[in-house]
Tab-separated table of C-alpha atoms and ligand atoms in Angstrom:
chain	number	residue	atom	x	y	z
A	736	MET	CA	104.542	94.139	110.225
A	737	ASP	CA	101.952	96.153	107.551
A	738	GLU	CA	104.361	97.019	104.517
A	739	PRO	CA	105.399	100.419	105.060
A	740	LEU	CA	104.605	103.256	102.476
A	741	LEU	CA	106.473	102.449	99.264
A	742	SER	CA	107.050	99.535	99.864
A	743	LEU	CA	107.808	97.377	96.499
A	744	ARG	CA	106.049	94.377	97.237
A	745	THR	CA	102.801	96.375	98.041
A	746	PHE	CA	103.375	97.985	93.929
A	747	VAL	CA	104.247	94.721	92.548
A	748	GLU	CA	101.189	92.936	93.805
A	749	GLY	CA	99.219	96.333	92.117
A	750	ILE	CA	100.727	95.835	88.605
A	751	ALA	CA	99.934	91.864	88.581
A	752	ASP	CA	98.253	91.879	85.440
A	753	GLU	CA	101.361	93.526	83.880
A	754	LEU	CA	103.607	91.217	85.588
A	755	ARG	CA	105.121	88.314	84.484
A	756	THR	CA	107.762	86.130	86.618
A	757	VAL	CA	110.771	84.420	85.541
A	758	GLU	CA	112.371	81.921	87.226
A	759	GLY	CA	115.643	80.391	86.094
A	760	ALA	CA	117.730	83.427	84.281
A	761	HIS	CA	121.245	83.866	85.358
A	762	TRP	CA	123.059	86.481	86.788
A	763	ASP	CA	125.769	87.073	84.118
A	764	LEU	CA	124.194	88.696	81.039
A	765	GLU	CA	121.461	86.156	80.544
A	766	LEU	CA	118.810	88.101	82.830
A	767	GLY	CA	119.532	91.790	81.559
A	768	ALA	CA	119.691	89.979	78.241
A	769	ILE	CA	115.787	88.753	79.095
A	770	ALA	CA	114.874	92.375	80.214
A	771	GLU	CA	116.638	94.221	76.785
A	772	LEU	CA	114.395	91.586	74.564
A	773	CYS	CA	111.321	92.834	76.723
A	774	TYR	CA	112.030	96.428	76.571
A	775	ARG	CA	111.591	95.959	72.658
A	776	GLN	CA	107.794	94.443	72.961
A	777	LYS	CA	105.242	96.236	71.672
A	778	ARG	CA	103.818	96.272	75.288
A	779	PRO	CA	106.478	95.444	78.108
A	780	PRO	CA	105.838	93.890	81.123
A	781	ALA	CA	107.696	93.893	84.022
A	782	LEU	CA	109.307	91.183	84.414
A	783	LEU	CA	110.278	89.683	87.896
A	784	PHE	CA	113.107	87.358	88.210
A	785	ASP	CA	112.833	84.238	90.793
A	786	ARG	CA	115.472	81.249	91.618
A	787	ILE	CA	118.061	83.809	89.520
A	788	GLY	CA	121.207	81.153	88.680
A	789	ASP	CA	124.015	80.488	91.826
A	790	TYR	CA	121.473	81.936	94.329
A	791	PRO	CA	118.322	80.702	96.170
A	792	GLN	CA	114.740	80.676	95.906
A	793	GLY	CA	113.445	84.636	96.899
A	794	MET	CA	116.112	86.445	96.194
A	795	ARG	CA	114.310	88.191	93.329
A	796	VAL	CA	115.362	91.313	90.461
A	797	LEU	CA	112.598	93.364	88.966
A	798	THR	CA	113.053	94.901	85.372
A	799	GLY	CA	110.447	97.588	83.401
A	800	SER	CA	109.276	98.271	86.452
A	801	THR	CA	107.714	101.898	84.818
A	802	GLY	CA	107.635	100.547	81.258
A	803	SER	CA	104.090	101.313	80.340
A	804	ALA	CA	101.438	104.113	80.551
A	805	ARG	CA	99.387	102.346	83.330
A	806	ARG	CA	102.453	101.349	85.850
A	807	LEU	CA	103.950	104.836	85.302
A	808	ALA	CA	100.486	106.775	85.933
A	809	ARG	CA	100.457	103.878	89.093
A	810	THR	CA	103.999	105.435	90.293
A	811	LEU	CA	103.177	108.967	90.111
A	812	ARG	CA	99.779	107.916	91.483
A	813	LEU	CA	98.029	109.825	88.538
A	814	GLY	CA	94.745	106.808	88.158
A	815	ASP	CA	94.973	103.309	86.213
A	816	ASP	CA	93.349	103.863	82.978
A	817	LEU	CA	95.915	107.015	80.837
A	818	ASP	CA	97.715	106.344	77.939
A	819	ASP	CA	100.736	108.326	76.888
A	820	ALA	CA	99.521	111.038	76.111
A	821	SER	CA	97.309	111.424	78.090
A	822	VAL	CA	100.154	110.775	81.490
A	823	VAL	CA	101.740	113.533	79.430
A	824	ALA	CA	98.576	115.423	80.175
A	825	ALA	CA	98.199	114.109	83.766
A	826	LEU	CA	102.037	115.223	84.594
A	827	ARG	CA	101.178	119.012	83.519
A	828	GLY	CA	101.672	121.148	86.137
A	829	LYS	CA	102.252	118.541	88.848
A	830	PRO	CA	106.251	119.005	89.224
A	831	SER	CA	105.795	122.170	90.742
A	832	GLN	CA	103.112	121.958	92.495
A	833	TRP	CA	105.050	118.830	94.239
A	834	ALA	CA	107.717	120.575	94.399
A	835	ALA	CA	105.347	123.688	96.096
A	836	ALA	CA	103.815	121.222	98.552
A	837	ALA	CA	107.003	118.984	99.901
A	838	LYS	CA	107.969	121.156	102.370
A	839	ASP	CA	104.027	120.608	104.193
A	840	PHE	CA	105.493	116.539	103.332
A	841	PRO	CA	108.678	116.063	105.498
A	842	VAL	CA	109.579	112.910	106.180
A	843	GLN	CA	108.386	110.952	109.227
A	844	GLU	CA	110.698	108.882	111.419
A	845	VAL	CA	110.153	105.334	112.623
A	846	SER	CA	112.412	103.383	114.653
A	847	THR	CA	112.049	99.972	113.366
A	848	ALA	CA	111.686	99.291	109.442
A	849	PRO	CA	111.520	95.695	107.965
A	850	PHE	CA	115.018	95.887	106.726
A	851	LEU	CA	116.112	95.671	110.190
A	852	GLN	CA	115.732	91.606	109.942
A	853	ASN	CA	119.112	91.232	108.688
A	854	VAL	CA	121.914	93.490	109.993
A	855	VAL	CA	125.582	92.957	108.752
A	856	GLU	CA	128.075	95.005	110.130
A	857	LYS	CA	131.527	96.338	108.205
A	858	ASP	CA	133.399	93.280	108.016
A	859	ASP	CA	130.652	90.872	107.031
A	860	VAL	CA	129.561	92.841	103.922
A	861	ASP	CA	129.204	91.060	100.738
A	862	LEU	CA	126.756	92.902	98.457
A	863	LEU	CA	127.752	90.023	96.227
A	864	ALA	CA	124.639	87.731	98.498
A	865	PHE	CA	122.200	89.950	96.428
A	866	PRO	CA	121.896	88.158	92.887
A	867	VAL	CA	123.398	91.557	91.290
A	868	PRO	CA	123.753	91.170	87.398
A	869	ARG	CA	125.923	92.056	84.789
A	870	TRP	CA	123.854	93.265	82.711
A	871	HIS	CA	125.640	94.187	79.607
A	872	GLY	CA	128.717	92.055	78.235
A	873	GLY	CA	130.807	95.561	77.620
A	874	ASP	CA	130.226	96.023	81.312
A	875	GLY	CA	133.105	96.220	83.337
A	876	GLY	CA	131.698	94.849	86.576
A	877	ARG	CA	128.221	93.552	88.108
A	878	PHE	CA	126.136	96.988	89.062
A	879	ILE	CA	123.676	97.353	92.042
A	880	GLY	CA	122.653	100.543	91.559
A	881	THR	CA	120.230	101.021	88.734
A	882	GLY	CA	117.533	101.867	90.111
A	883	CYS	CA	118.637	103.096	93.156
A	884	LEU	CA	118.116	105.673	95.904
A	885	VAL	CA	121.309	107.864	96.314
A	886	VAL	CA	120.750	110.302	99.906
A	887	THR	CA	123.511	112.727	100.546
A	888	SER	CA	122.683	115.512	101.898
A	889	ASP	CA	123.675	119.773	101.929
A	890	PRO	CA	126.865	120.239	104.619
A	891	GLU	CA	125.255	123.929	105.462
A	892	THR	CA	121.241	123.580	105.795
A	893	GLY	CA	121.117	119.565	105.995
A	894	VAL	CA	118.711	119.473	103.327
A	895	PRO	CA	118.940	115.781	101.889
A	896	ASN	CA	118.836	114.753	98.253
A	897	GLY	CA	117.670	111.666	96.653
A	898	GLY	CA	119.787	110.658	93.257
A	899	CYS	CA	119.934	107.905	90.858
A	900	TYR	CA	123.058	106.716	90.030
A	901	ARG	CA	124.936	103.553	88.633
A	902	MET	CA	126.824	101.930	91.426
A	903	GLN	CA	129.651	99.072	90.345
A	904	VAL	CA	130.198	96.209	93.190
A	905	GLN	CA	133.631	96.382	93.923
A	906	ASN	CA	136.194	94.458	96.074
A	907	GLU	CA	134.686	91.183	95.922
A	908	GLY	CA	131.176	92.950	96.975
A	909	ARG	CA	132.698	94.855	100.197
A	910	SER	CA	131.687	98.010	98.238
A	911	THR	CA	130.269	99.843	95.762
A	912	THR	CA	131.557	102.273	93.048
A	913	ILE	CA	128.921	105.723	93.013
A	914	ALA	CA	129.125	107.539	90.181
A	915	ALA	CA	127.383	111.015	90.172
A	916	VAL	CA	128.569	112.946	87.023
A	917	PRO	CA	129.926	116.743	88.548
A	918	GLY	CA	127.126	119.096	88.329
A	919	LYS	CA	124.662	116.816	89.739
A	920	HIS	CA	123.062	117.887	93.509
A	921	GLY	CA	124.611	114.251	94.822
A	922	ALA	CA	127.693	115.207	93.412
A	923	GLN	CA	127.401	119.333	94.996
A	924	ASN	CA	127.290	117.602	98.060
A	925	ILE	CA	129.623	115.118	97.959
A	926	ALA	CA	132.590	118.132	96.848
A	927	ARG	CA	130.850	120.022	99.795
A	928	TRP	CA	130.871	118.021	102.281
A	929	PHE	CA	134.857	116.776	101.185
A	930	ALA	CA	135.919	120.390	101.387
A	931	LYS	CA	133.892	120.523	104.958
A	932	GLU	CA	135.061	117.868	106.742
A	933	GLY	CA	136.844	115.363	104.487
A	934	ARG	CA	134.526	113.094	103.880
A	935	ALA	CA	130.734	112.333	103.320
A	936	PRO	CA	128.127	111.388	104.490
A	937	VAL	CA	125.782	109.053	102.262
A	938	THR	CA	123.303	106.043	102.427
A	939	VAL	CA	121.673	104.063	99.506
A	940	SER	CA	118.052	102.531	98.969
A	941	PHE	CA	118.341	99.564	96.735
A	942	GLY	CA	114.725	98.214	96.211
A	943	HIS	CA	111.601	100.834	97.085
A	944	ASP	CA	108.645	101.817	95.010
A	945	PRO	CA	110.012	103.239	91.868
A	946	LEU	CA	107.974	106.827	92.680
A	947	LEU	CA	111.713	106.645	94.418
A	948	LEU	CA	113.611	105.421	91.296
A	949	VAL	CA	111.712	108.154	89.146
A	950	LEU	CA	111.863	111.106	91.579
A	951	GLY	CA	115.655	110.156	92.328
A	952	GLY	CA	116.043	109.953	88.714
A	953	THR	CA	114.853	113.126	87.489
A	954	GLU	CA	115.441	116.656	88.224
A	955	VAL	CA	113.677	117.712	91.274
A	956	PRO	CA	114.661	121.267	92.015
A	957	GLY	CA	117.852	121.931	94.622
A	958	GLY	CA	117.195	122.270	97.850
A	959	ILE	CA	114.175	119.704	98.293
A	960	SER	CA	114.761	116.448	99.627
A	961	GLU	CA	113.238	113.689	96.564
A	962	LEU	CA	111.621	111.933	100.192
A	963	ASP	CA	109.471	115.153	100.726
A	964	TYR	CA	108.448	115.486	97.230
A	965	ALA	CA	108.053	111.923	97.292
A	966	GLY	CA	105.174	112.828	100.293
A	967	ALA	CA	103.567	115.201	98.036
A	968	VAL	CA	103.528	112.927	95.457
A	969	LEU	CA	101.392	109.926	98.388
A	970	GLY	CA	99.776	113.206	99.822
A	971	GLU	CA	101.300	111.181	103.223
A	972	ARG	CA	104.935	111.917	105.202
A	973	VAL	CA	107.479	109.344	103.982
A	974	PRO	CA	108.574	107.003	106.484
A	975	VAL	CA	112.214	106.425	107.286
A	976	PHE	CA	114.869	105.098	109.357
A	977	ARG	CA	117.479	107.494	110.203
A	978	SER	CA	120.979	105.782	109.713
A	979	PRO	CA	122.756	105.155	113.462
A	980	GLU	CA	126.598	106.004	111.585
A	981	ASN	CA	125.596	108.916	109.613
A	982	GLY	CA	122.113	110.185	110.216
A	983	LEU	CA	120.894	109.715	106.831
A	984	PRO	CA	117.661	109.015	106.230
A	985	ILE	CA	116.816	105.242	104.830
A	986	PRO	CA	113.236	104.740	103.162
A	987	ALA	CA	111.325	102.237	105.753
A	988	ALA	CA	110.052	100.359	102.871
A	989	SER	CA	114.128	99.521	101.940
A	990	GLU	CA	114.232	96.007	100.877
A	991	ILE	CA	118.253	96.976	100.882
A	992	ALA	CA	120.290	99.140	101.872
A	993	VAL	CA	123.179	100.564	103.059
A	994	GLU	CA	125.026	102.987	105.118
A	995	GLY	CA	128.180	104.711	105.090
A	996	TRP	CA	130.960	107.394	104.006
A	997	LEU	CA	132.715	108.544	100.668
A	998	TYR	CA	136.360	110.277	101.532
A	999	PRO	CA	138.078	112.426	98.108
A	1000	ASP	CA	141.127	109.348	98.478
A	1001	ARG	CA	139.123	106.127	98.048
A	1002	ARG	CA	138.302	105.451	94.803
A	1003	CYS	CA	138.334	102.126	92.097
A	1004	VAL	CA	138.042	102.102	88.960
A	1005	GLU	CA	134.500	102.122	87.563
A	1006	GLY	CA	133.062	101.305	83.948
A	1007	PRO	CA	132.160	101.138	81.897
A	1008	PHE	CA	128.471	100.535	81.678
A	1009	GLY	CA	126.197	100.588	78.929
A	1010	GLU	CA	124.142	104.100	79.045
A	1011	TRP	CA	121.022	105.800	78.371
A	1012	THR	CA	122.542	106.827	75.048
A	1013	GLY	CA	123.000	103.472	73.645
A	1014	TYR	CA	126.505	103.319	73.731
A	1015	PHE	CA	129.089	101.295	76.503
A	1016	ALA	CA	130.559	105.132	78.689
A	1017	GLY	CA	132.980	105.820	80.241
A	1018	SER	CA	136.150	104.013	79.821
A	1019	PRO	CA	137.453	102.758	83.283
A	1020	ARG	CA	138.925	105.102	85.839
A	1021	PRO	CA	138.958	105.795	88.800
A	1022	ASN	CA	135.638	106.645	90.975
A	1023	LEU	CA	134.241	107.388	94.536
A	1024	ASP	CA	134.239	103.794	96.183
A	1025	MET	CA	131.689	103.913	99.176
A	1026	GLU	CA	133.209	102.470	102.456
A	1027	ILE	CA	130.178	100.849	103.915
A	1028	THR	CA	129.934	100.577	107.678
A	1029	ARG	CA	126.225	98.574	107.711
A	1030	LEU	CA	124.085	96.886	105.657
A	1031	TYR	CA	120.209	96.145	106.140
A	1032	HIS	CA	117.942	93.821	104.244
A	1033	ARG	CA	114.686	91.853	104.299
A	1034	ASP	CA	114.211	88.481	103.946
A	1035	ASP	CA	113.886	87.417	100.433
A	1036	PRO	CA	114.707	91.246	99.322
A	1037	ILE	CA	113.725	92.472	95.959
A	1038	LEU	CA	116.025	94.739	94.277
A	1039	LEU	CA	114.929	97.234	91.653
A	1040	GLY	CA	116.463	96.856	88.042
A	1041	ALA	CA	116.716	99.660	85.834
A	1042	PRO	CA	119.182	99.204	83.082
A	1043	PRO	CA	120.151	101.742	80.660
A	1044	GLY	CA	121.122	100.678	76.900
A	1045	LYS	CA	120.369	101.394	73.098
A	1046	PRO	CA	116.880	102.811	73.188
A	1047	PRO	CA	113.725	101.212	74.369
A	1048	HIS	CA	115.316	100.591	78.100
A	1049	ASP	CA	114.438	99.731	81.353
A	1050	TYR	CA	113.699	103.995	81.808
A	1051	SER	CA	113.678	105.812	78.708
A	1052	TYR	CA	110.195	105.518	78.297
A	1053	MET	CA	109.834	107.289	81.911
A	1054	ARG	CA	112.034	109.337	81.050
A	1055	THR	CA	109.576	110.526	78.039
A	1056	MET	CA	107.190	111.238	80.115
A	1057	MET	CA	109.007	112.697	83.016
A	1058	LYS	CA	110.897	115.007	81.035
A	1059	SER	CA	107.720	116.171	78.203
A	1060	ALA	CA	105.984	117.187	81.044
A	1061	MET	CA	108.697	118.919	83.249
A	1062	ILE	CA	110.244	120.904	80.016
A	1063	HIS	CA	106.431	122.311	78.815
A	1064	ASP	CA	105.763	123.646	82.689
A	1065	GLU	CA	109.318	125.455	82.652
A	1066	LEU	CA	108.383	127.081	79.862
A	1067	VAL	CA	104.866	127.987	81.044
A	1068	SER	CA	106.514	129.240	84.584
A	1069	MET	CA	109.123	131.818	82.848
A	1070	GLY	CA	106.297	133.199	81.037
A	1071	VAL	CA	106.385	132.198	77.649
A	1072	PRO	CA	103.258	132.700	75.931
A	1073	GLY	CA	102.096	130.147	73.522
A	1074	VAL	CA	104.092	126.863	74.362
A	1075	THR	CA	101.410	123.857	73.146
A	1076	ALA	CA	102.940	121.035	73.782
A	1077	ALA	CA	106.992	119.562	74.695
A	1078	TRP	CA	108.354	116.232	73.936
A	1079	ALA	CA	111.496	114.702	74.711
A	1080	HIS	CA	111.390	111.499	72.431
A	1081	GLU	CA	112.418	107.841	73.684
A	1082	PRO	CA	115.333	107.794	71.468
A	1083	GLY	CA	117.545	110.431	72.312
A	1084	GLY	CA	117.006	108.427	75.813
A	1085	GLY	CA	114.494	111.749	76.965
A	1086	ARG	CA	117.629	114.420	77.155
A	1087	LEU	CA	118.949	114.525	73.152
A	1088	PHE	CA	115.875	115.191	70.749
A	1089	VAL	CA	113.093	117.500	71.717
A	1090	VAL	CA	110.692	118.889	70.029
A	1091	VAL	CA	108.085	122.182	71.066
A	1092	SER	CA	105.774	123.538	69.536
A	1093	VAL	CA	103.990	126.816	69.679
A	1094	ASP	CA	101.168	129.207	68.461
A	1095	GLN	CA	103.614	131.661	67.108
A	1096	ARG	CA	102.588	134.950	68.527
A	1097	TYR	CA	104.653	137.480	67.293
A	1098	ALA	CA	108.861	137.832	65.029
A	1099	GLY	CA	111.337	135.928	67.094
A	1100	HIS	CA	108.897	133.822	68.976
A	1101	SER	CA	109.765	130.117	67.976
A	1102	ARG	CA	113.383	131.094	68.270
A	1103	GLN	CA	113.053	132.582	71.545
A	1104	VAL	CA	111.042	129.392	73.037
A	1105	GLY	CA	113.929	127.001	71.187
A	1106	HIS	CA	116.981	128.599	73.481
A	1107	LEU	CA	115.197	128.747	76.642
A	1108	ALA	CA	113.735	124.661	75.981
A	1109	ALA	CA	117.792	123.904	75.006
A	1110	ASN	CA	118.700	124.847	78.055
A	1111	THR	CA	115.366	125.145	80.770
A	1112	PRO	CA	116.425	123.045	84.264
A	1113	ALA	CA	114.931	119.999	82.729
A	1114	ALA	CA	116.661	120.176	79.732
A	1115	ALA	CA	120.238	121.257	80.128
A	1116	TYR	CA	121.916	118.486	80.851
A	1117	MET	CA	122.773	116.971	77.340
A	1118	ASN	CA	119.974	118.215	75.167
A	1119	ARG	CA	121.479	118.228	71.589
A	1120	TYR	CA	118.844	118.749	69.323
A	1121	VAL	CA	115.752	121.525	70.046
A	1122	VAL	CA	113.457	121.634	67.579
A	1123	VAL	CA	110.359	123.918	67.495
A	1124	VAL	CA	107.585	123.489	65.625
A	1125	ASP	CA	104.305	125.094	64.686
A	1126	ASP	CA	101.383	123.886	67.198
A	1127	ASP	CA	99.053	122.008	64.236
A	1128	ILE	CA	102.066	119.407	64.448
A	1129	ASP	CA	101.374	117.040	66.698
A	1130	VAL	CA	105.024	116.621	69.079
A	1131	SER	CA	105.079	113.219	69.646
A	1132	ASP	CA	104.612	112.269	65.704
A	1133	LEU	CA	107.876	112.034	64.490
A	1134	GLY	CA	107.005	112.108	60.792
A	1135	GLN	CA	105.450	114.991	61.771
A	1136	VAL	CA	108.382	116.589	62.980
A	1137	VAL	CA	110.460	115.502	59.657
A	1138	TRP	CA	107.570	116.463	57.837
A	1139	ALA	CA	107.817	120.170	59.562
A	1140	MET	CA	111.226	120.182	59.316
A	1141	SER	CA	111.595	119.203	55.736
A	1142	THR	CA	109.355	121.565	54.786
A	1143	ARG	CA	109.698	124.598	56.945
A	1144	THR	CA	113.570	125.419	57.848
A	1145	ASP	CA	115.759	127.138	55.639
A	1146	PRO	CA	119.126	125.167	57.088
A	1147	ALA	CA	121.313	128.259	55.771
A	1148	VAL	CA	119.143	130.322	58.517
A	1149	ASP	CA	116.577	127.826	60.801
A	1150	ILE	CA	119.418	126.401	62.397
A	1151	ASP	CA	121.392	127.920	65.612
A	1152	VAL	CA	124.004	126.540	67.344
A	1153	VAL	CA	125.015	127.099	70.589
A	1154	GLY	CA	128.148	125.666	72.166
A	1155	ARG	CA	129.857	125.473	75.239
A	1156	THR	CA	126.749	123.834	77.052
A	1157	TRP	CA	126.573	120.990	79.647
A	1158	GLY	CA	127.357	117.804	78.074
A	1159	SER	CA	129.239	114.510	79.668
A	1160	LYS	CA	131.186	111.927	79.492
A	1161	LEU	CA	128.775	109.535	78.665
A	1162	ASP	CA	129.013	111.444	75.060
A	1163	PRO	CA	129.995	109.008	72.343
A	1164	MET	CA	130.899	112.369	70.197
A	1165	LEU	CA	133.220	113.783	72.956
A	1166	PRO	CA	136.530	113.283	72.109
A	1167	PRO	CA	138.680	110.921	75.066
A	1168	ASP	CA	140.144	113.621	77.666
A	1169	THR	CA	138.409	116.633	76.919
A	1170	PRO	CA	136.347	118.805	79.406
A	1171	PRO	CA	132.503	117.311	78.821
A	1172	TYR	CA	130.737	120.493	77.073
A	1173	ASN	CA	128.905	119.825	74.133
A	1174	SER	CA	126.925	121.872	71.070
A	1175	ARG	CA	123.359	122.235	71.100
A	1176	ALA	CA	121.241	122.660	67.658
A	1177	ILE	CA	118.366	124.896	67.665
A	1178	ILE	CA	115.762	124.112	64.746
A	1179	ASP	CA	113.544	126.613	64.347
A	1180	ALA	CA	110.821	124.481	61.731
A	1181	CYS	CA	107.506	127.242	62.148
A	1182	ILE	CA	106.755	128.747	58.990
A	1183	PRO	CA	108.359	131.929	59.645
A	1184	TYR	CA	106.464	134.293	61.496
A	1185	GLU	CA	105.976	136.704	58.669
A	1186	ARG	CA	104.997	134.166	56.235
A	1187	LYS	CA	102.062	133.042	58.860
A	1188	ASP	CA	99.100	134.344	56.152
A	1189	THR	CA	100.834	134.109	52.781
A	1190	PHE	CA	102.697	130.246	53.393
A	1191	PRO	CA	101.276	128.054	51.013
A	1192	ARG	CA	98.492	125.984	51.987
A	1193	VAL	CA	99.043	122.162	53.944
A	1194	ALA	CA	97.426	119.359	51.119
A	1195	GLN	CA	94.912	118.021	53.130
A	1196	SER	CA	91.099	118.907	53.332
A	1197	ASP	CA	89.014	120.619	55.784
A	1198	PRO	CA	88.880	118.719	59.215
A	1199	ALA	CA	85.407	119.760	59.511
A	1200	TYR	CA	84.723	117.810	55.879
A	1201	LEU	CA	86.958	114.316	56.762
A	1202	ARG	CA	84.530	114.048	59.605
A	1203	GLU	CA	81.316	114.361	57.110
A	1204	VAL	CA	82.820	111.970	54.557
A	1205	LEU	CA	83.605	109.482	57.668
A	1206	GLY	CA	79.735	109.456	58.150
A	1207	ARG	CA	79.593	108.594	54.749
A	1208	TRP	CA	81.869	106.745	53.769
A	1209	GLY	CA	83.686	105.082	57.004
A	1210	HIS	CA	82.528	101.251	56.230
A	1211	VAL	CA	84.409	101.206	53.025
A	1212	LEU	CA	87.736	102.344	54.868
A	1213	GLU	CA	87.024	100.266	58.124
A	1214	ASP	CA	90.288	97.515	58.819
B	1692	FMN	C1	118.166	103.887	86.437
B	1692	FMN	C2	119.294	105.337	86.063
B	1692	FMN	C3	120.318	105.480	86.375
B	1692	FMN	C4	121.276	106.862	86.102
B	1692	FMN	N1	122.922	106.811	86.675
B	1692	FMN	C5	123.274	108.084	86.739
B	1692	FMN	C6	124.667	107.981	86.726
B	1692	FMN	O1	124.711	107.383	87.161
B	1692	FMN	N2	125.063	109.479	86.902
B	1692	FMN	C7	124.351	109.950	87.179
B	1692	FMN	O2	124.882	111.134	87.255
B	1692	FMN	N3	123.298	110.483	86.647
B	1692	FMN	C8	122.605	109.189	86.396
B	1692	FMN	N4	121.202	108.964	85.858
B	1692	FMN	C9	120.194	110.409	86.424
B	1692	FMN	C10	120.248	111.064	87.686
B	1692	FMN	O3	119.812	110.238	88.180
B	1692	FMN	C11	119.428	112.235	87.341
B	1692	FMN	O4	120.409	113.441	86.548
B	1692	FMN	C12	118.765	112.790	88.584
B	1692	FMN	O5	117.966	114.544	88.868
B	1692	FMN	C13	120.227	113.784	89.482
B	1692	FMN	O6	119.647	114.075	90.686
B	1692	FMN	P1	120.601	115.047	91.205
B	1692	FMN	O7	120.437	116.139	90.618
B	1692	FMN	O8	119.998	115.206	92.613
B	1692	FMN	O9	121.745	114.527	92.289
B	1692	FMN	C14	120.203	108.377	86.690
B	1692	FMN	C15	119.061	108.096	86.676
B	1692	FMN	C16	118.729	106.505	86.352
B	1692	FMN	C17	116.296	106.651	85.969
């Protein structure tokens, strides 16, 4: 059988020059620790783990799938030779184009899929038949869902939603919790099904082209199926197999998939888990536990891993690139003039610390940009700091940003704080048993508009003169 569109195997073949195979690591902490050491390297490759301790050869786990400009650009079908800045530049405008085009690429239903090689009925389901890692020492268990795609649907419109939420194996492998944060589209769908029918249908894919990890893990606008959106990215309709149990789609390329139901009172204690903020989060508490009615998997399946942790982590690079382009796009589409760049910094997990540059056109312009950026849909969840800088500052260079903050602000007037904004239980600063609000600071690090022409000149030579001098003296400056 040909590999279906969005096959993880096809993806792995395509990144051979940025892939290392690791044989013999153990699923219990060792695999996660090797991945963590890898993320900290200058040019981290993707890792394909095989012969994992206690498991037969062929049961594999992939990490680091989107951790370089080339791998991410390949995932997003943007081309093969982009660097960090050019990935964001190439992405600019794309999310809104893909969202608009999604309706032209409805999923294509197929009656067969490689994962039908192995169909396991409810009573025989064992998620621990796969080498599910215990990623970090402080985790409450083994998390099968990191790079997963959880499909729910809107009970009124029937439109499916694909989201990426952490999933901890429960009941010795017979089930798994799904931890969608309230407010996420998936969580809203589930709540609406509970209100309407007393249970919510769900399917999950655990191994697929990382495009589904990127789209499931990024704020695609509500009302659009991530699978149709993926079709728009690919320019081809995504083949899906419809779950006989609940009618929801499963990508035909899935390596491992489950179908079943969630019930309001069927819960298991979940967490903690090493999270993208860089802390263990979510003290153990009851969370929705999925009743798995059927499990499907390919022979020798590959589980797509994307464990978070103190940045850089598995998908922090991806999130920075996606959010930087999306925040910029959203500001432009709101009609705000003069926004020249946005960067959602990796140490802030692509959410907590956002820098936006602006070519100031009027008094109040920089504040307007800062306040909008802090609550634009792509940034609203868990943002903490927005720094607005003038357009002579490279937003991706923290050294330049700190210089602007240090020299172009008067903290007494240039920091606005907005309270009771969209926070999370994952926030290490949230006191126990309090609702998940946060606050956010908008730091206006732009030269005050009224002083634009009189502000002290930046102490650096004229760029044209520097170029001329470099022509004459370049030889003394070479490394
Ligand atoms: C690997 C990974 C793990 C994630 N884990 C969670 C999670 O456990 N809970 C959650 O609400 N969001 C999680 N997210 C973020 C959501 O996937 C993201 O906010 C997405 O836009 C949610 O989709 P939705 O709004 O369509 O539900 C994760 C993202 C990634 C990439």
